[in-house]
Amino acid sequence: MPDNVLETYSGTYFNGAGQGHGYVDYDRDKIPMTGTFEVFLNLLAHHGVATGRLLDVGAATGFFLDLARKRGYHTVGVEPGAEAAKKAELKGLNVVHGTIDDLAEPPESFDAITMLDVLEHLPAPSTDLARARRLLKPGGLLAINTPDYGSLLARVLGMNWHLVTPPEHLCLFTSEALNSSLGKMGFKVLVVRRIGKKFTLQYILRTLANNQKLKLWDFLGNLVRRTPLGAAGVPINLRDNIFVLARRV
């Protein structure tokens, strides 16, 4: 991953959002996502991988990995943000600072690989997907959650769609293009779903401030940031994200 891309995930990206993007407090913002992450893990289990070695690409501070570990998976993560990777290590998680290419694992090492809200951040996602396939055991599962550039909302809003956010989001897929790419790489797509998420109010206000550049959102965000209201989970499903589960064939 180029140095200028790596810089995006350094410093205050996961804590403070001081660069105009990222998270005020990643771990706090992800608490409402627990239910969605459990749905992802349930789908892995339903399709035959309820235990085994699981690699999370873009592991951040290890919030999802910790849930997977509690479910009995032997977990490994990779994260380009040095501060986030360190925080994950302090939780007792095995998270490598770097990209999937920096992972010193032999081929066919993992039963499952998760790339949750990660693919859109990668400058060369096809390369990373090919590497993921090599790391998966035959029959292993690849779980992806990513924005759908072909969704109704994306088509209506165009460049004003809230998920068009460089330098964070570098590549956007339609559902059809992603499924086609996976098929050509040697995966069989098993599941395509639009699974709702929950976000903290402080994260929603931060996102609005980043996208609309209105001081009102910053004011309200600062107002609720240190209160229980700021951590309240708000369910949202704009049907502009897709969850894809695919098996290595």
mmCIF file of C-alpha atoms in Angstrom:
data_model
loop_
_atom_site.group_PDB
_atom_site.id
_atom_site.type_symbol
_atom_site.label_atom_id
_atom_site.label_comp_id
_atom_site.label_asym_id
_atom_site.label_seq_id
_atom_site.Cartn_x
_atom_site.Cartn_y
_atom_site.Cartn_z
ATOM 1 C CA MET A 1 0.000 0.000 0.000
ATOM 2 C CA PRO A 2 1.479 3.410 -0.945
ATOM 3 C CA ASP A 3 2.825 5.589 1.872
ATOM 4 C CA ASN A 4 0.307 8.360 1.212
ATOM 5 C CA VAL A 5 -2.532 5.853 1.672
ATOM 6 C CA LEU A 6 -0.986 4.458 4.858
ATOM 7 C CA GLU A 7 -0.804 7.998 6.257
ATOM 8 C CA THR A 8 -4.600 8.199 6.067
ATOM 9 C CA TYR A 9 -4.851 5.602 8.856
ATOM 10 C CA SER A 10 -2.208 7.027 11.145
ATOM 11 C CA GLY A 11 -2.493 9.548 13.952
ATOM 12 C CA THR A 12 -6.053 10.439 14.836
ATOM 13 C CA TYR A 13 -7.957 8.373 12.240
ATOM 14 C CA PHE A 14 -9.245 5.877 14.817
ATOM 15 C CA ASN A 15 -9.356 8.263 17.765
ATOM 16 C CA GLY A 16 -10.072 11.952 17.377
ATOM 17 C CA ALA A 17 -10.930 12.257 13.665
ATOM 18 C CA GLY A 18 -8.488 15.140 13.552
ATOM 19 C CA GLN A 19 -7.778 14.779 9.826
ATOM 20 C CA GLY A 20 -11.339 15.575 8.806
ATOM 21 C CA HIS A 21 -12.263 11.887 8.491
ATOM 22 C CA GLY A 22 -12.192 8.749 10.567
ATOM 23 C CA TYR A 23 -13.555 8.060 14.045
ATOM 24 C CA VAL A 24 -13.864 10.122 17.201
ATOM 25 C CA ASP A 25 -13.495 6.895 19.214
ATOM 26 C CA TYR A 26 -13.420 3.700 17.112
ATOM 27 C CA ASP A 27 -14.164 1.222 19.904
ATOM 28 C CA ARG A 28 -17.044 3.309 21.249
ATOM 29 C CA ASP A 29 -18.440 3.835 17.752
ATOM 30 C CA LYS A 30 -18.370 0.092 17.051
ATOM 31 C CA ILE A 31 -20.319 -1.044 20.121
ATOM 32 C CA PRO A 32 -23.692 -0.628 18.332
ATOM 33 C CA MET A 33 -22.283 -2.724 15.458
ATOM 34 C CA THR A 34 -21.964 -5.779 17.708
ATOM 35 C CA GLY A 35 -25.260 -7.239 16.498
ATOM 36 C CA THR A 36 -24.286 -6.816 12.831
ATOM 37 C CA PHE A 37 -20.905 -8.436 13.433
ATOM 38 C CA GLU A 38 -22.659 -11.351 15.134
ATOM 39 C CA VAL A 39 -24.836 -11.745 12.011
ATOM 40 C CA PHE A 40 -21.664 -11.945 9.919
ATOM 41 C CA LEU A 41 -20.230 -14.613 12.233
ATOM 42 C CA ASN A 42 -23.519 -16.532 12.206
ATOM 43 C CA LEU A 43 -23.404 -16.649 8.391
ATOM 44 C CA LEU A 44 -19.849 -18.022 8.500
ATOM 45 C CA ALA A 45 -21.011 -20.712 10.920
ATOM 46 C CA HIS A 46 -24.129 -21.497 8.878
ATOM 47 C CA HIS A 47 -21.945 -22.152 5.842
ATOM 48 C CA GLY A 48 -19.595 -24.510 7.635
ATOM 49 C CA VAL A 49 -16.925 -22.397 9.343
ATOM 50 C CA ALA A 50 -17.991 -22.077 12.976
ATOM 51 C CA THR A 51 -14.422 -22.474 14.273
ATOM 52 C CA GLY A 52 -10.910 -22.549 12.869
ATOM 53 C CA ARG A 53 -8.395 -19.929 11.817
ATOM 54 C CA LEU A 54 -9.889 -16.550 10.918
ATOM 55 C CA LEU A 55 -8.012 -13.624 9.372
ATOM 56 C CA ASP A 56 -9.512 -10.137 9.569
ATOM 57 C CA VAL A 57 -8.068 -7.731 6.999
ATOM 58 C CA GLY A 58 -8.232 -4.134 8.170
ATOM 59 C CA ALA A 59 -8.659 -5.207 11.780
ATOM 60 C CA ALA A 60 -8.422 -1.665 13.219
ATOM 61 C CA THR A 61 -8.309 -1.920 17.032
ATOM 62 C CA GLY A 62 -9.548 -5.511 16.965
ATOM 63 C CA PHE A 63 -13.202 -4.963 17.900
ATOM 64 C CA PHE A 64 -14.528 -7.577 15.454
ATOM 65 C CA LEU A 65 -11.597 -9.924 16.071
ATOM 66 C CA ASP A 66 -12.356 -9.915 19.789
ATOM 67 C CA LEU A 67 -15.943 -11.007 19.078
ATOM 68 C CA ALA A 68 -14.678 -13.771 16.790
ATOM 69 C CA ARG A 69 -12.177 -14.919 19.423
ATOM 70 C CA LYS A 70 -14.978 -15.164 21.983
ATOM 71 C CA ARG A 71 -16.862 -17.390 19.530
ATOM 72 C CA GLY A 72 -13.920 -19.822 19.505
ATOM 73 C CA TYR A 73 -12.019 -18.796 16.373
ATOM 74 C CA HIS A 74 -8.237 -18.672 16.363
ATOM 75 C CA THR A 75 -7.847 -15.102 15.186
ATOM 76 C CA VAL A 76 -5.225 -13.164 13.263
ATOM 77 C CA GLY A 77 -5.536 -9.596 12.020
ATOM 78 C CA VAL A 78 -3.679 -7.216 9.756
ATOM 79 C CA GLU A 79 -3.978 -3.426 10.068
ATOM 80 C CA PRO A 80 -2.078 -0.599 8.292
ATOM 81 C CA GLY A 81 -2.666 1.911 11.100
ATOM 82 C CA ALA A 82 0.182 1.608 13.597
ATOM 83 C CA GLU A 83 -1.717 3.077 16.552
ATOM 84 C CA ALA A 84 -4.764 0.890 15.938
ATOM 85 C CA ALA A 85 -2.646 -2.258 15.560
ATOM 86 C CA LYS A 86 -0.897 -1.460 18.840
ATOM 87 C CA LYS A 87 -4.213 -1.011 20.616
ATOM 88 C CA ALA A 88 -5.367 -4.398 19.311
ATOM 89 C CA GLU A 89 -2.162 -6.001 20.596
ATOM 90 C CA LEU A 90 -2.822 -4.496 24.031
ATOM 91 C CA LYS A 91 -6.107 -6.417 24.025
ATOM 92 C CA GLY A 92 -4.101 -9.633 23.614
ATOM 93 C CA LEU A 93 -4.946 -9.994 19.922
ATOM 94 C CA ASN A 94 -2.541 -11.108 17.210
ATOM 95 C CA VAL A 95 -2.683 -8.146 14.814
ATOM 96 C CA VAL A 96 0.150 -7.472 12.367
ATOM 97 C CA HIS A 97 0.899 -3.861 11.517
ATOM 98 C CA GLY A 98 0.820 -3.690 7.728
ATOM 99 C CA THR A 99 -1.197 -4.993 4.812
ATOM 100 C CA ILE A 100 -2.193 -8.496 3.759
ATOM 101 C CA ASP A 101 1.053 -8.687 1.757
ATOM 102 C CA ASP A 102 3.021 -8.222 5.002
ATOM 103 C CA LEU A 103 1.433 -11.289 6.574
ATOM 104 C CA ALA A 104 4.015 -14.050 6.886
ATOM 105 C CA GLU A 105 1.606 -16.947 6.493
ATOM 106 C CA PRO A 106 1.960 -19.869 4.061
ATOM 107 C CA PRO A 107 -0.718 -20.530 1.439
ATOM 108 C CA GLU A 108 -3.940 -22.232 2.547
ATOM 109 C CA SER A 109 -3.556 -21.049 6.151
ATOM 110 C CA PHE A 110 -7.065 -19.854 7.013
ATOM 111 C CA ASP A 111 -10.562 -21.294 7.213
ATOM 112 C CA ALA A 112 -12.125 -17.838 6.867
ATOM 113 C CA ILE A 113 -11.013 -14.350 5.852
ATOM 114 C CA THR A 114 -13.087 -11.264 6.585
ATOM 115 C CA MET A 115 -12.774 -7.941 4.748
ATOM 116 C CA LEU A 116 -15.452 -5.839 6.426
ATOM 117 C CA ASP A 117 -15.737 -2.275 5.130
ATOM 118 C CA VAL A 118 -12.202 -2.649 3.803
ATOM 119 C CA LEU A 119 -12.298 -3.303 0.050
ATOM 120 C CA GLU A 120 -13.230 0.285 -0.749
ATOM 121 C CA HIS A 121 -10.116 1.552 1.068
ATOM 122 C CA LEU A 122 -7.661 -0.447 -1.050
ATOM 123 C CA PRO A 123 -5.757 1.049 -4.004
ATOM 124 C CA ALA A 124 -5.544 -2.371 -5.738
ATOM 125 C CA PRO A 125 -8.384 -4.534 -4.357
ATOM 126 C CA SER A 126 -7.998 -7.261 -6.994
ATOM 127 C CA THR A 127 -4.449 -7.885 -5.793
ATOM 128 C CA ASP A 128 -5.597 -8.175 -2.189
ATOM 129 C CA LEU A 129 -8.455 -10.500 -3.136
ATOM 130 C CA ALA A 130 -6.049 -12.742 -5.043
ATOM 131 C CA ARG A 131 -3.764 -12.841 -2.001
ATOM 132 C CA ALA A 132 -6.756 -13.671 0.204
ATOM 133 C CA ARG A 133 -7.647 -16.596 -2.042
ATOM 134 C CA ARG A 134 -4.118 -17.985 -1.739
ATOM 135 C CA LEU A 135 -4.318 -17.739 2.044
ATOM 136 C CA LEU A 136 -7.671 -19.529 2.221
ATOM 137 C CA LYS A 137 -7.877 -23.282 2.545
ATOM 138 C CA PRO A 138 -9.846 -25.053 -0.213
ATOM 139 C CA GLY A 139 -13.482 -24.621 0.746
ATOM 140 C CA GLY A 140 -12.623 -21.678 2.998
ATOM 141 C CA LEU A 141 -14.909 -18.660 3.231
ATOM 142 C CA LEU A 142 -14.331 -15.038 2.285
ATOM 143 C CA ALA A 143 -16.685 -12.470 3.844
ATOM 144 C CA ILE A 144 -16.857 -8.966 2.355
ATOM 145 C CA ASN A 145 -18.927 -5.965 3.332
ATOM 146 C CA THR A 146 -18.547 -2.949 1.050
ATOM 147 C CA PRO A 147 -20.520 -0.033 -0.442
ATOM 148 C CA ASP A 148 -22.617 -0.822 -3.513
ATOM 149 C CA TYR A 149 -21.966 1.784 -6.193
ATOM 150 C CA GLY A 150 -24.874 0.364 -8.161
ATOM 151 C CA SER A 151 -27.399 0.889 -5.366
ATOM 152 C CA LEU A 152 -30.380 3.147 -5.938
ATOM 153 C CA LEU A 153 -29.082 5.741 -3.476
ATOM 154 C CA ALA A 154 -25.650 5.840 -5.118
ATOM 155 C CA ARG A 155 -27.168 6.239 -8.582
ATOM 156 C CA VAL A 156 -29.504 9.026 -7.446
ATOM 157 C CA LEU A 157 -26.882 11.023 -5.522
ATOM 158 C CA GLY A 158 -23.890 10.425 -7.781
ATOM 159 C CA MET A 159 -20.798 12.226 -6.479
ATOM 160 C CA ASN A 160 -22.863 13.535 -3.544
ATOM 161 C CA TRP A 161 -23.343 9.998 -2.207
ATOM 162 C CA HIS A 162 -22.003 9.921 1.344
ATOM 163 C CA LEU A 163 -19.736 6.945 0.576
ATOM 164 C CA VAL A 164 -17.746 8.838 -2.065
ATOM 165 C CA THR A 165 -15.071 9.907 0.405
ATOM 166 C CA PRO A 166 -11.505 10.134 -0.896
ATOM 167 C CA PRO A 167 -8.851 9.682 0.434
ATOM 168 C CA GLU A 168 -10.639 6.996 2.463
ATOM 169 C CA HIS A 169 -12.632 5.265 -0.260
ATOM 170 C CA LEU A 170 -10.500 4.646 -3.320
ATOM 171 C CA CYS A 171 -12.438 1.914 -5.166
ATOM 172 C CA LEU A 172 -16.187 1.357 -5.325
ATOM 173 C CA PHE A 173 -17.891 -1.742 -6.730
ATOM 174 C CA THR A 174 -21.346 -2.576 -7.934
ATOM 175 C CA SER A 175 -22.750 -5.829 -6.610
ATOM 176 C CA GLU A 176 -22.622 -7.325 -10.101
ATOM 177 C CA ALA A 177 -19.004 -6.315 -10.703
ATOM 178 C CA LEU A 178 -17.857 -7.685 -7.350
ATOM 179 C CA ASN A 179 -19.629 -11.005 -7.831
ATOM 180 C CA SER A 180 -18.226 -11.321 -11.345
ATOM 181 C CA SER A 181 -14.679 -10.565 -10.144
ATOM 182 C CA LEU A 182 -14.924 -13.146 -7.367
ATOM 183 C CA GLY A 183 -16.135 -15.775 -9.814
ATOM 184 C CA LYS A 184 -13.211 -15.145 -12.150
ATOM 185 C CA MET A 185 -10.781 -15.425 -9.215
ATOM 186 C CA GLY A 186 -11.985 -18.874 -8.203
ATOM 187 C CA PHE A 187 -14.723 -18.150 -5.674
ATOM 188 C CA LYS A 188 -18.316 -19.335 -5.586
ATOM 189 C CA VAL A 189 -20.632 -16.619 -4.241
ATOM 190 C CA LEU A 190 -22.965 -18.090 -1.606
ATOM 191 C CA VAL A 191 -24.675 -15.062 -0.057
ATOM 192 C CA VAL A 192 -25.431 -11.500 -1.174
ATOM 193 C CA ARG A 193 -27.347 -9.480 1.413
ATOM 194 C CA ARG A 194 -27.940 -5.881 2.431
ATOM 195 C CA ILE A 195 -27.503 -6.116 6.186
ATOM 196 C CA GLY A 196 -28.399 -3.088 8.277
ATOM 197 C CA LYS A 197 -25.973 -1.462 10.680
ATOM 198 C CA LYS A 198 -26.110 0.601 13.840
ATOM 199 C CA PHE A 199 -24.046 3.747 14.311
ATOM 200 C CA THR A 200 -23.499 5.950 17.325
ATOM 201 C CA LEU A 201 -25.074 9.380 17.148
ATOM 202 C CA GLN A 202 -21.628 10.933 17.488
ATOM 203 C CA TYR A 203 -20.411 8.985 14.432
ATOM 204 C CA ILE A 204 -23.438 10.048 12.387
ATOM 205 C CA LEU A 205 -22.885 13.699 13.282
ATOM 206 C CA ARG A 206 -19.173 13.403 12.444
ATOM 207 C CA THR A 207 -20.028 11.886 9.050
ATOM 208 C CA LEU A 208 -22.513 14.679 8.323
ATOM 209 C CA ALA A 209 -19.904 17.279 9.308
ATOM 210 C CA ASN A 210 -17.321 15.686 6.997
ATOM 211 C CA ASN A 211 -19.692 15.468 4.054
ATOM 212 C CA GLN A 212 -21.678 18.695 4.352
ATOM 213 C CA LYS A 213 -19.086 20.973 5.979
ATOM 214 C CA LEU A 214 -21.753 22.577 8.170
ATOM 215 C CA LYS A 215 -20.657 23.894 11.559
ATOM 216 C CA LEU A 216 -24.016 22.839 12.985
ATOM 217 C CA TRP A 217 -23.025 19.163 12.818
ATOM 218 C CA ASP A 218 -19.679 19.863 14.517
ATOM 219 C CA PHE A 219 -21.480 21.808 17.241
ATOM 220 C CA LEU A 220 -23.992 19.027 17.866
ATOM 221 C CA GLY A 221 -21.276 16.378 17.707
ATOM 222 C CA ASN A 222 -19.208 18.142 20.349
ATOM 223 C CA LEU A 223 -22.349 18.597 22.437
ATOM 224 C CA VAL A 224 -23.188 14.881 22.601
ATOM 225 C CA ARG A 225 -19.660 13.469 22.401
ATOM 226 C CA ARG A 226 -19.124 12.951 26.141
ATOM 227 C CA THR A 227 -22.720 12.083 26.967
ATOM 228 C CA PRO A 228 -24.638 8.779 26.915
ATOM 229 C CA LEU A 229 -26.656 10.199 24.004
ATOM 230 C CA GLY A 230 -23.514 10.326 21.866
ATOM 231 C CA ALA A 231 -23.007 6.590 22.294
ATOM 232 C CA ALA A 232 -26.632 5.720 21.528
ATOM 233 C CA GLY A 233 -26.993 3.283 18.630
ATOM 234 C CA VAL A 234 -29.103 4.400 15.677
ATOM 235 C CA PRO A 235 -30.179 1.644 13.226
ATOM 236 C CA ILE A 236 -29.649 2.559 9.569
ATOM 237 C CA ASN A 237 -30.086 0.536 6.395
ATOM 238 C CA LEU A 238 -29.993 2.656 3.249
ATOM 239 C CA ARG A 239 -29.496 -0.532 1.202
ATOM 240 C CA ASP A 240 -26.313 0.885 -0.270
ATOM 241 C CA ASN A 241 -23.973 -1.668 1.311
ATOM 242 C CA ILE A 242 -23.620 -5.309 0.335
ATOM 243 C CA PHE A 243 -22.453 -8.299 2.358
ATOM 244 C CA VAL A 244 -21.002 -11.045 0.159
ATOM 245 C CA LEU A 245 -19.973 -14.492 1.369
ATOM 246 C CA ALA A 246 -17.966 -16.596 -1.060
ATOM 247 C CA ARG A 247 -16.273 -19.993 -0.916
ATOM 248 C CA ARG A 248 -12.863 -20.762 -2.375
ATOM 249 C CA VAL A 249 -13.343 -23.484 -4.991
#
